[in-house]
Amino acid sequence: MTENTQQQTAPPSELPTQYAPAEVERPLYERWVERGYFEADAKSEKPPFTVVIPPPNVTGSLHLGHAFEHTLIDALTRRKRMQGYETLWQPGMDHAGIATQNVVERELAKEGKSRHDLGRETFIERVWQWKGESGGQISGQMRRLGDGVAWSRERFTMDEGLSKAVQTIFKKLYDDELIYRAERIINWCPRCLTAISDIEVEYQDDDGELVSMKYGDGDDTIVVATTRAETMLGDTAVAVHPDDERYQHLIGKQIKLPLTNRTIPVVPDTHVDPEFGTGAVKVTPAHDPNDFEIGQRHNLPSLTVMDERAVITAPGPFEGLDRLEARSAIVGALRAEGRIVAEKRPYLHSVGHCSRCKTTIEPRLSMQWWVKVGPLAKAAGDAVRDGRVKIHPQEMEKRYFDWVDNLHDWCISRQLWWGHRIPVWYGPNGEIVCVGPDEQPPTGEGWHQETDVLDTWFSSGLWPFSTLGWPEQTESLAKFYPNSVLVTGYDILFFWVARMMMFGLYAMDGTPPFHTIALHGMVRDQFGKKMSKSFGNAVNPLDWMDKYGSDALRFTLARGANPGVDVPIGEDWVQGSRNFANKIWNATRFALMNGATVEGELPPVEKMSATDRWILSRLNKTVAEVDANYEDFQFAKLSEALFHFAWDEVFDWYVELSKTTFFAGGEQAKVSGRVLGEVLDVMLRLLHPVVPFVTDTLWTTLTGGESLVVADWPADSGFRDEAAEREIELVQRVVTEVRRFRSDQGLQPGQKVPARLTLDGTALAPHEAAIRQLLRLQPEGEGFHATASLPVAGATVALDLSGTIDVEAERKRLTKDLGAAQKEVAQATAKLGNEAFLAKAPDNVVDKIRTRLAKAEEDIARINTQLGNLPES
């Protein structure tokens, strides 16, 4: 089974009568950390198992998504540590450029200042001060959850070592001509005044207006539609599909652009869908990504008509207006000229917003720094195609390939002050020099450094190896790279995961950053709805941990974790998991008080009862099932298996079936006590990675061992006893059937009933005492009169119910229920037999009626059986 601890079992008196998570969890976690259980030794000869934490933002606090992901990673790493691996769960935080800068700028605004009042260097000092005082509260919350991370190795994407890694790889990419500077369309936030990445754009349906307007005059008229009328000031063409017969006479012609003194060409482009709208689109290359591509293909000029704050800069009556003010004014001016053909208002359409400040983003032509992703993305795709990296679940591979095979060059520059400043210097005569970490930047008059900083994803893309000391060839890098597995949400597969794949393969000579990518879904509320403060369904996991304990939250999250599938969660489910933790506590305490022990070797099988052999057989099958599910990242299945084994088989059956043995005492009680101790020992080990606090407390009391964190993971001994399993299944059938009958007859669970058990010649005979105990069945005694006889599992249970129930009242109640069920059958049958009704009724209505009919027929059969079992009055 497991190794024998050979230590004195602690007395059950050490366990309080009730489990109080708030009194146990914090001091227990600190003890684990003080003893160094979570640290990883690069010099160890144990095989490595490495996982990086997806670095939370320094501005962040623990939300349910974090709690979910951290629970899964912690379960994996705790199990691997118990299996004898040198386990590193690498912690750290992301500097979160825009989010952190916004936080500090808001603090400054309260003082009536802006970052420009401070200047760049002083502002950055202020951000570091904020980080030291207020940043990183999530670290304490991770401790609360029980995260077994190597705290001594905690990293920050702006610390000295990671900054060196960023500068090193930038220089390497630049020298390899994979980084360049160019003017292109980017997502621009007019409030944050910076380019933002695709992942920082949140799309939502907004009420806007769709305006159709006439360009040109007479036979040269063409109608285009837009939701952004203000951008027409920057139009440099109208595009139509080259095969659209309606516009063949216009292709190549110049037409008048309203409200301006310009004419623009009509160009043919296959990007245009002739079936959508009028089949003609306005082209604004400086303010729309698709239009920019059309402009590139047709050598169109790009006219920027808005500044960085989305204020109109085009000369004329609209100059100086905000984009929304200009939109209304331009539509009004077009209407006055009779050029508005149609207006649809409100017009619901998808609009991108800055995820930080919720401002509508503006596509904008801008000079930025870019990564040429072509060769990097190909390598990232090849690593999965050739099997070096596995994606789990496998069906997510298609989404991964759809992304990496179609990646556009990556805009990596941000117009911020907080972040890794781009290591490029500009000279007075147009010189551009990229400086590595060990190189001196050029000096002299006219030389200045690039003011932009790098996208946060640039530094977090280095996370699997920069945290281990790269570019230095450290012992940790040699020991713990590549990572064993990456556990992360499918929602950032395209952003963070793809970038880590590209950078890891590039920087580490073709070695991918991890062997397996295990993708999980998003946490949603119990109705499957996305959690959001605006929806009023957001939950602070700390509240649930305070109320029910961290184990309860962890078990609830793990129990819902099917690979790549969203996870619904509700408070009543967490409460149910709290009940499970209490059940483990109370049952273990009862077991300790009744002789459960791990002292000495397991007794020989021949000395064990069938019940003992049954539970040991089921125990080993559970070990095998849990192991298989861990290897397949099936957290929900392994949690479900552990729940049912612990609650149903150990507590509800084995402990109950063994009570008569324990109460009788003697040699057999000692045998069962040792078996029960073994079962609890292994069960607590199996449960520990998911519910670490309650299990460690119980296990150390049971075994006297140091801690489950550093205990051995249980192995399947191979012991199986199918005969014992079949025998106990018969006992379970008898008990279940008689309990159901008792319930049907209205008997209270604790109500005792005289009974005669005919078990001779069956495997049930040795279990009569246990069956009677479980079913509250008294010996038959004098005057016994069998009023009901239940044949089950080859045995007969005869019950004397005379005097225990009011037979006439029960017959009257059942007869009334029978009449109601028969009436339901008649009504449902009539409807389903009515062809006219079936022809008109919706399918879901017909299905409901069929379900009601089936239920009523089941009720009739059940009630008739109950009536037949009633004793004669």
Short mmCIF file of C-alpha atoms in Angstrom, two decimals, residues 290-574:
data_model
loop_
_atom_site.label_atom_id
_atom_site.label_comp_id
_atom_site.label_asym_id
_atom_site.label_seq_id
_atom_site.Cartn_x
_atom_site.Cartn_y
_atom_site.Cartn_z
CA ASN A 290 -8.33 47.00 -43.71
CA ASP A 291 -8.23 50.32 -45.53
CA PHE A 292 -4.51 50.55 -44.83
CA GLU A 293 -3.99 47.23 -46.62
CA ILE A 294 -6.07 48.43 -49.58
CA GLY A 295 -4.03 51.62 -49.60
CA GLN A 296 -0.78 49.63 -49.68
CA ARG A 297 -2.00 47.56 -52.63
CA HIS A 298 -3.02 50.65 -54.63
CA ASN A 299 -0.29 53.09 -53.52
CA LEU A 300 -2.86 55.41 -51.96
CA PRO A 301 -1.76 58.30 -49.76
CA SER A 302 -2.48 57.99 -46.00
CA LEU A 303 -3.95 61.19 -44.55
CA THR A 304 -4.03 61.45 -40.76
CA VAL A 305 -7.00 63.64 -39.83
CA MET A 306 -7.01 63.13 -36.03
CA ASP A 307 -4.36 63.70 -33.40
CA GLU A 308 -3.41 61.39 -30.53
CA ARG A 309 -6.41 62.58 -28.49
CA ALA A 310 -8.83 61.86 -31.38
CA VAL A 311 -9.30 65.56 -32.14
CA ILE A 312 -9.78 66.52 -35.81
CA THR A 313 -6.67 68.08 -37.35
CA ALA A 314 -7.84 68.34 -40.98
CA PRO A 315 -8.00 72.03 -42.00
CA GLY A 316 -11.51 73.36 -42.30
CA PRO A 317 -14.67 73.92 -40.27
CA PHE A 318 -14.28 70.70 -38.26
CA GLU A 319 -10.72 71.26 -37.09
CA GLY A 320 -10.40 71.12 -33.30
CA LEU A 321 -13.57 69.08 -32.76
CA ASP A 322 -13.49 65.85 -30.80
CA ARG A 323 -14.21 62.83 -33.01
CA LEU A 324 -17.75 62.41 -31.69
CA GLU A 325 -18.52 66.11 -32.05
CA ALA A 326 -17.10 66.00 -35.56
CA ARG A 327 -19.18 62.95 -36.43
CA SER A 328 -22.43 64.78 -35.69
CA ALA A 329 -21.26 67.99 -37.38
CA ILE A 330 -20.12 66.20 -40.56
CA VAL A 331 -23.39 64.25 -40.87
CA GLY A 332 -25.24 67.55 -40.47
CA ALA A 333 -23.16 69.20 -43.18
CA LEU A 334 -23.69 66.26 -45.55
CA ARG A 335 -27.40 66.36 -44.86
CA ALA A 336 -27.47 70.04 -45.74
CA GLU A 337 -25.85 69.22 -49.09
CA GLY A 338 -28.43 66.48 -49.76
CA ARG A 339 -25.80 63.75 -49.64
CA ILE A 340 -27.30 61.61 -46.86
CA VAL A 341 -29.12 58.70 -48.52
CA ALA A 342 -30.05 56.79 -45.35
CA GLU A 343 -29.48 56.92 -41.60
CA LYS A 344 -29.93 53.90 -39.36
CA ARG A 345 -30.08 54.86 -35.72
CA PRO A 346 -29.60 53.19 -33.30
CA TYR A 347 -27.26 50.80 -35.07
CA LEU A 348 -25.87 48.08 -32.82
CA HIS A 349 -22.33 47.15 -33.82
CA SER A 350 -19.15 45.78 -32.27
CA VAL A 351 -16.78 48.48 -31.04
CA GLY A 352 -13.33 48.07 -29.49
CA HIS A 353 -12.61 49.65 -26.11
CA CYS A 354 -9.43 50.02 -24.09
CA SER A 355 -9.57 47.32 -21.42
CA ARG A 356 -8.01 49.70 -18.88
CA CYS A 357 -10.00 52.91 -19.23
CA LYS A 358 -12.94 51.75 -21.42
CA THR A 359 -12.32 54.52 -23.98
CA THR A 360 -13.27 53.65 -27.56
CA ILE A 361 -10.04 52.77 -29.34
CA GLU A 362 -9.06 54.53 -32.54
CA PRO A 363 -7.24 52.71 -35.36
CA ARG A 364 -4.38 55.06 -36.15
CA LEU A 365 -1.41 55.21 -38.49
CA SER A 366 1.64 55.52 -36.33
CA MET A 367 5.41 55.05 -36.37
CA GLN A 368 6.08 52.06 -34.12
CA TRP A 369 8.54 49.23 -33.46
CA TRP A 370 7.59 45.80 -34.78
CA VAL A 371 8.68 42.17 -34.50
CA LYS A 372 8.83 40.32 -37.82
CA VAL A 373 7.00 37.20 -36.65
CA GLY A 374 7.08 35.07 -39.81
CA PRO A 375 10.04 32.77 -38.98
CA LEU A 376 9.29 32.85 -35.25
CA ALA A 377 5.65 31.86 -35.77
CA LYS A 378 6.62 29.07 -38.16
CA ALA A 379 8.93 27.61 -35.52
CA ALA A 380 6.13 27.87 -32.94
CA GLY A 381 3.76 25.99 -35.25
CA ASP A 382 6.34 23.34 -36.16
CA ALA A 383 7.06 22.56 -32.49
CA VAL A 384 3.45 21.46 -32.02
CA ARG A 385 3.15 19.76 -35.39
CA ASP A 386 6.21 17.57 -34.82
CA GLY A 387 5.13 16.60 -31.30
CA ARG A 388 7.79 18.43 -29.29
CA VAL A 389 4.95 20.31 -27.59
CA LYS A 390 1.57 18.78 -26.81
CA ILE A 391 -1.56 20.90 -26.55
CA HIS A 392 -4.21 19.55 -24.20
CA PRO A 393 -7.02 19.11 -24.99
CA GLN A 394 -5.89 18.19 -28.49
CA GLU A 395 -8.88 19.82 -30.18
CA MET A 396 -7.40 23.20 -29.19
CA GLU A 397 -4.53 22.59 -31.64
CA LYS A 398 -6.62 23.88 -34.53
CA ARG A 399 -7.17 27.23 -32.81
CA TYR A 400 -3.46 27.45 -32.11
CA PHE A 401 -2.53 26.76 -35.75
CA ASP A 402 -5.18 29.17 -37.02
CA TRP A 403 -3.42 31.83 -34.98
CA VAL A 404 0.30 31.16 -35.45
CA ASP A 405 -0.08 30.34 -39.13
CA ASN A 406 -1.70 33.72 -39.78
CA LEU A 407 0.18 36.02 -37.41
CA HIS A 408 0.74 39.61 -38.47
CA ASP A 409 3.86 41.42 -37.39
CA TRP A 410 3.68 42.40 -33.74
CA CYS A 411 3.67 46.03 -32.62
CA ILE A 412 5.89 46.04 -29.51
CA SER A 413 6.25 49.77 -28.74
CA ARG A 414 4.08 51.61 -26.24
CA GLN A 415 3.93 55.34 -25.63
CA LEU A 416 4.33 55.00 -21.86
CA TRP A 417 6.95 55.81 -19.25
CA TRP A 418 6.53 52.71 -17.07
CA GLY A 419 8.09 49.66 -18.70
CA HIS A 420 11.26 48.47 -20.41
CA ARG A 421 12.50 51.43 -22.41
CA ILE A 422 13.44 50.42 -25.94
CA PRO A 423 17.26 50.18 -26.05
CA VAL A 424 17.67 52.23 -29.22
CA TRP A 425 19.49 55.57 -29.54
CA TYR A 426 19.00 58.11 -32.33
CA GLY A 427 21.84 60.28 -33.57
CA PRO A 428 21.85 63.85 -34.84
CA ASN A 429 22.25 62.70 -38.45
CA GLY A 430 19.58 60.01 -38.50
CA GLU A 431 21.79 57.28 -36.99
CA ILE A 432 20.02 54.41 -35.18
CA VAL A 433 21.98 52.30 -32.70
CA CYS A 434 20.61 49.33 -30.73
CA VAL A 435 22.48 48.78 -27.47
CA GLY A 436 22.88 45.47 -25.69
CA PRO A 437 22.99 45.09 -21.87
CA ASP A 438 26.80 45.11 -21.67
CA GLU A 439 27.33 47.89 -24.20
CA GLN A 440 27.70 51.59 -23.68
CA PRO A 441 25.13 53.80 -25.42
CA PRO A 442 26.45 56.49 -27.74
CA THR A 443 27.01 59.89 -26.20
CA GLY A 444 27.46 63.37 -27.50
CA GLU A 445 25.33 66.22 -28.72
CA GLY A 446 22.13 65.22 -30.47
CA TRP A 447 22.04 61.61 -29.26
CA HIS A 448 18.89 60.54 -27.40
CA GLN A 449 17.19 57.30 -26.42
CA GLU A 450 13.85 56.12 -27.84
CA THR A 451 11.11 57.33 -25.49
CA ASP A 452 8.76 54.37 -26.06
CA VAL A 453 8.70 51.31 -23.83
CA LEU A 454 8.06 47.71 -24.80
CA ASP A 455 4.71 45.95 -24.75
CA THR A 456 4.25 44.07 -21.47
CA TRP A 457 3.80 40.84 -23.46
CA PHE A 458 7.37 41.22 -24.73
CA SER A 459 8.86 40.68 -21.26
CA SER A 460 6.26 38.13 -20.16
CA GLY A 461 7.02 36.16 -23.33
CA LEU A 462 10.48 35.47 -21.85
CA TRP A 463 9.04 34.25 -18.53
CA PRO A 464 9.87 30.49 -18.75
CA PHE A 465 13.62 31.15 -19.11
CA SER A 466 14.24 34.72 -17.92
CA THR A 467 13.00 33.73 -14.44
CA LEU A 468 15.71 31.02 -14.37
CA GLY A 469 18.56 33.48 -14.96
CA TRP A 470 18.84 33.67 -18.77
CA PRO A 471 20.88 35.05 -20.53
CA GLU A 472 23.32 33.68 -17.94
CA GLN A 473 23.76 29.92 -18.17
CA THR A 474 22.68 29.23 -14.59
CA GLU A 475 22.24 25.93 -12.76
CA SER A 476 18.53 26.67 -12.50
CA LEU A 477 18.24 27.17 -16.25
CA ALA A 478 20.02 23.87 -16.90
CA LYS A 479 17.89 22.03 -14.33
CA PHE A 480 14.43 23.49 -14.80
CA TYR A 481 14.20 24.47 -18.50
CA PRO A 482 12.13 23.56 -20.39
CA ASN A 483 9.05 23.76 -18.18
CA SER A 484 7.18 20.50 -17.80
CA VAL A 485 3.75 21.98 -18.39
CA LEU A 486 2.09 25.34 -18.88
CA VAL A 487 -1.34 25.61 -17.27
CA THR A 488 -3.25 28.60 -18.60
CA GLY A 489 -6.59 29.75 -19.99
CA TYR A 490 -7.50 29.18 -23.61
CA ASP A 491 -8.29 32.89 -23.82
CA ILE A 492 -4.58 33.83 -23.89
CA LEU A 493 -3.48 30.94 -26.09
CA PHE A 494 -2.94 33.43 -28.91
CA PHE A 495 -1.20 36.14 -26.94
CA TRP A 496 0.95 34.96 -24.07
CA VAL A 497 1.36 31.32 -25.10
CA ALA A 498 2.26 32.06 -28.71
CA ARG A 499 4.80 34.69 -27.65
CA MET A 500 6.46 32.34 -25.15
CA MET A 501 6.67 29.68 -27.84
CA MET A 502 8.26 32.08 -30.33
CA PHE A 503 10.78 33.54 -27.87
CA GLY A 504 11.62 30.25 -26.16
CA LEU A 505 12.43 28.47 -29.40
CA TYR A 506 14.41 31.49 -30.63
CA ALA A 507 16.43 32.17 -27.49
CA MET A 508 17.00 28.56 -26.39
CA ASP A 509 18.35 27.10 -29.63
CA GLY A 510 15.14 25.45 -30.75
CA THR A 511 14.15 24.01 -27.36
CA PRO A 512 10.49 24.86 -26.69
CA PRO A 513 9.63 26.47 -23.36
CA PHE A 514 7.41 23.60 -22.19
CA HIS A 515 6.53 20.02 -23.05
CA THR A 516 2.77 20.37 -22.62
CA ILE A 517 0.29 23.24 -22.83
CA ALA A 518 -2.72 22.36 -20.65
CA LEU A 519 -5.58 24.73 -21.40
CA HIS A 520 -8.49 25.36 -19.09
CA GLY A 521 -11.68 27.33 -19.50
CA MET A 522 -13.06 30.44 -17.86
CA VAL A 523 -14.87 30.59 -14.52
CA ARG A 524 -18.52 31.58 -14.92
CA ASP A 525 -21.43 31.94 -12.55
CA GLN A 526 -23.73 29.03 -11.77
CA PHE A 527 -25.91 29.88 -14.76
CA GLY A 528 -22.96 29.86 -17.17
CA LYS A 529 -22.84 33.65 -17.47
CA LYS A 530 -19.55 35.54 -17.61
CA MET A 531 -18.67 37.06 -14.26
CA SER A 532 -18.51 40.84 -14.29
CA LYS A 533 -19.01 43.70 -11.84
CA SER A 534 -21.37 45.28 -14.37
CA PHE A 535 -23.50 42.11 -14.37
CA GLY A 536 -23.58 42.09 -10.57
CA ASN A 537 -22.36 38.47 -10.42
CA ALA A 538 -18.65 38.98 -9.71
CA VAL A 539 -17.38 37.14 -6.65
CA ASN A 540 -14.41 37.90 -4.42
CA PRO A 541 -12.88 34.47 -3.72
CA LEU A 542 -11.49 35.78 -0.43
CA ASP A 543 -15.07 36.16 0.83
CA TRP A 544 -15.80 32.51 0.12
CA MET A 545 -12.50 31.42 1.66
CA ASP A 546 -13.31 33.41 4.79
CA LYS A 547 -16.75 31.85 4.97
CA TYR A 548 -16.09 28.25 3.97
CA GLY A 549 -12.32 27.75 3.99
CA SER A 550 -9.75 27.62 1.21
CA ASP A 551 -10.10 23.85 0.80
CA ALA A 552 -13.80 24.24 0.03
CA LEU A 553 -13.15 26.80 -2.71
CA ARG A 554 -10.31 24.74 -4.17
CA PHE A 555 -12.30 21.53 -4.26
CA THR A 556 -15.26 23.25 -5.91
CA LEU A 557 -13.04 24.72 -8.62
CA ALA A 558 -11.16 21.47 -9.26
CA ARG A 559 -14.40 19.49 -9.38
CA GLY A 560 -15.60 21.67 -12.26
CA ALA A 561 -12.33 21.65 -14.22
CA ASN A 562 -12.81 19.73 -17.45
CA PRO A 563 -9.99 20.49 -19.94
CA GLY A 564 -10.65 23.52 -22.11
CA VAL A 565 -14.24 23.91 -20.84
CA ASP A 566 -15.69 26.85 -18.93
CA VAL A 567 -16.38 26.27 -15.24
CA PRO A 568 -19.67 27.34 -13.63
CA ILE A 569 -19.54 28.01 -9.89
CA GLY A 570 -22.09 29.05 -7.29
CA GLU A 571 -21.89 29.66 -3.56
CA ASP A 572 -24.04 26.64 -2.72
CA TRP A 573 -21.44 24.44 -4.45
CA VAL A 574 -18.70 25.90 -2.26
#
